[in-house]
Amino acid sequence: MADTTKRSVKTVLCVLCVLAIFSLASLYLYFLSKWLPPLAREMVSEDDLNSNTTNQRAELYFPSSIEELKALASILKMYKKENSGYVALLFCSAYLYKQTFAIPGSVFMNILAGAIFGIWKAFPLTCFLTACGASCCYLLSRTFGRSLLVQYFPERVAALQAKVHENLDRLFFFLLFLRLFPMSPNWFLNMTSPILDVPLPQFFVSVFIGLMPYNFLCCQTGCLLSQLKSLNDLFTASVMFKLAAMAFVAMVPGLVVKRLHKQHNKTK
C-alpha cells in the first residue's frame, strides 16, 4: 500500500513538473511572438493599406493547413527583410518547442523553413533543430517520464525494449533504420529512448542523419510552397517507397555486423 502511494505521489509530481516546464516554455514563446516589430509601410500590400493595418503587428500562430502555412510564410518573409535575427530566433524557438514536447506538425515547420530561408539554409538548420529538439524531449523523458510511459504504454515500451536488446550489437544502425522508416512514430521513440538506455550521443546522431531525407524533402517543398495544394502532394506513394527503401539500406551494415559477430562467436 505504501509503495503504491509513493508511486502515485511520484507520478503526480512528475506530471506537475512537466506541466510547469511546458507552461514556462509556452509563456516564453507567447511573449516572443507578441514582441513583433511593426512592419514598415512600404512592405505592406495595397490591400493592407486600404484596411488600415499598416504598422500594426501581425498575428503569429502554428499553421495547421496549407492555406495557413502560405499566409504565415508571407508574413515572416516580410519581417525577415528588416528583422532577420528576430525571425530566426522565433523560428528556432517554435521548432524546439514543438520537438521538445512532441507536438505534431513538424512537416509544416520544415516546409515553412524552406519557404523562409531557402533550401541550403533551411535543410541544415532543420536537421540540427530536429536533433536538438528530440534530445530535449529525451532529457525531459529521462528526468520525468519513465514512470508515466511504463504505466500508460507498458506493451509498446516492452516491445520496443525487446527489439533494442535484440539489436544491441548494431544499435546505431537499428536506430537509423527506425528514423528513416516513414511509418516510425518519432515522438514515441524520442520519449522511450532514455528508458531503453539508448546513449544520448547515438540518439542525437541517429536523429540528425536519419531524418535528413524527410527534412530535405519538406524544405525543398517549402521552396515551391505556392504550388503546393495539400500534403498529399508531398507524401506520394513514390516518395514513401523511396524513404522506406533508404531505411532498409541503412539496415544492411547492421546485418553485416550481426553476421560477423555470430561468426566470431562460433570461432571461439
mmCIF file of C-alpha atoms in Angstrom, residues 95-96 98-103 106 129-143 145 149 160 175 178-179 184-196 198 200 203-204 206-208 211:
data_model
loop_
_atom_site.group_PDB
_atom_site.id
_atom_site.type_symbol
_atom_site.label_atom_id
_atom_site.label_comp_id
_atom_site.label_asym_id
_atom_site.label_seq_id
_atom_site.Cartn_x
_atom_site.Cartn_y
_atom_site.Cartn_z
ATOM 1 C CA TYR A 95 10.692 24.468 -33.708
ATOM 2 C CA LEU A 96 12.403 23.400 -30.470
ATOM 3 C CA LYS A 98 7.240 21.520 -30.840
ATOM 4 C CA GLN A 99 10.027 18.925 -30.825
ATOM 5 C CA THR A 100 10.640 19.052 -27.074
ATOM 6 C CA PHE A 101 7.004 18.495 -26.171
ATOM 7 C CA ALA A 102 6.286 16.071 -29.042
ATOM 8 C CA ILE A 103 3.662 18.348 -30.588
ATOM 9 C CA SER A 106 6.952 19.130 -37.824
ATOM 10 C CA LEU A 129 16.942 21.679 -34.686
ATOM 11 C CA THR A 130 15.300 18.272 -35.083
ATOM 12 C CA ALA A 131 18.197 16.564 -33.305
ATOM 13 C CA CYS A 132 18.365 19.232 -30.576
ATOM 14 C CA GLY A 133 14.598 19.233 -30.001
ATOM 15 C CA ALA A 134 14.459 15.431 -29.909
ATOM 16 C CA SER A 135 17.344 15.440 -27.414
ATOM 17 C CA CYS A 136 15.437 17.906 -25.209
ATOM 18 C CA CYS A 137 12.466 15.533 -25.335
ATOM 19 C CA TYR A 138 14.855 12.676 -24.468
ATOM 20 C CA LEU A 139 16.186 14.542 -21.422
ATOM 21 C CA LEU A 140 12.711 15.573 -20.312
ATOM 22 C CA SER A 141 11.520 11.983 -20.558
ATOM 23 C CA ARG A 142 14.597 10.645 -18.756
ATOM 24 C CA THR A 143 14.009 13.045 -15.877
ATOM 25 C CA GLY A 145 8.683 10.442 -17.957
ATOM 26 C CA LEU A 149 5.475 5.800 -20.034
ATOM 27 C CA LEU A 160 10.498 -1.737 -28.285
ATOM 28 C CA LEU A 175 18.133 3.457 -34.598
ATOM 29 C CA LEU A 178 13.733 3.461 -37.263
ATOM 30 C CA ARG A 179 14.298 7.121 -38.139
ATOM 31 C CA SER A 184 8.015 5.110 -37.327
ATOM 32 C CA PRO A 185 6.414 7.218 -34.545
ATOM 33 C CA ASN A 186 9.274 9.652 -33.903
ATOM 34 C CA TRP A 187 7.588 11.222 -30.878
ATOM 35 C CA PHE A 188 7.363 7.826 -29.154
ATOM 36 C CA LEU A 189 10.971 6.987 -29.998
ATOM 37 C CA ASN A 190 12.113 10.298 -28.511
ATOM 38 C CA MET A 191 10.308 9.653 -25.232
ATOM 39 C CA THR A 192 11.163 5.961 -24.834
ATOM 40 C CA SER A 193 14.849 6.039 -25.848
ATOM 41 C CA PRO A 194 16.136 7.047 -22.382
ATOM 42 C CA ILE A 195 14.012 4.330 -20.785
ATOM 43 C CA LEU A 196 15.581 1.807 -23.187
ATOM 44 C CA VAL A 198 19.905 4.349 -25.624
ATOM 45 C CA LEU A 200 22.323 10.229 -25.876
ATOM 46 C CA PHE A 203 20.417 9.058 -30.181
ATOM 47 C CA PHE A 204 21.404 12.574 -31.345
ATOM 48 C CA SER A 206 20.730 8.857 -35.424
ATOM 49 C CA VAL A 207 18.062 11.585 -35.379
ATOM 50 C CA PHE A 208 20.305 14.065 -37.211
ATOM 51 C CA LEU A 211 15.660 12.401 -40.607
#
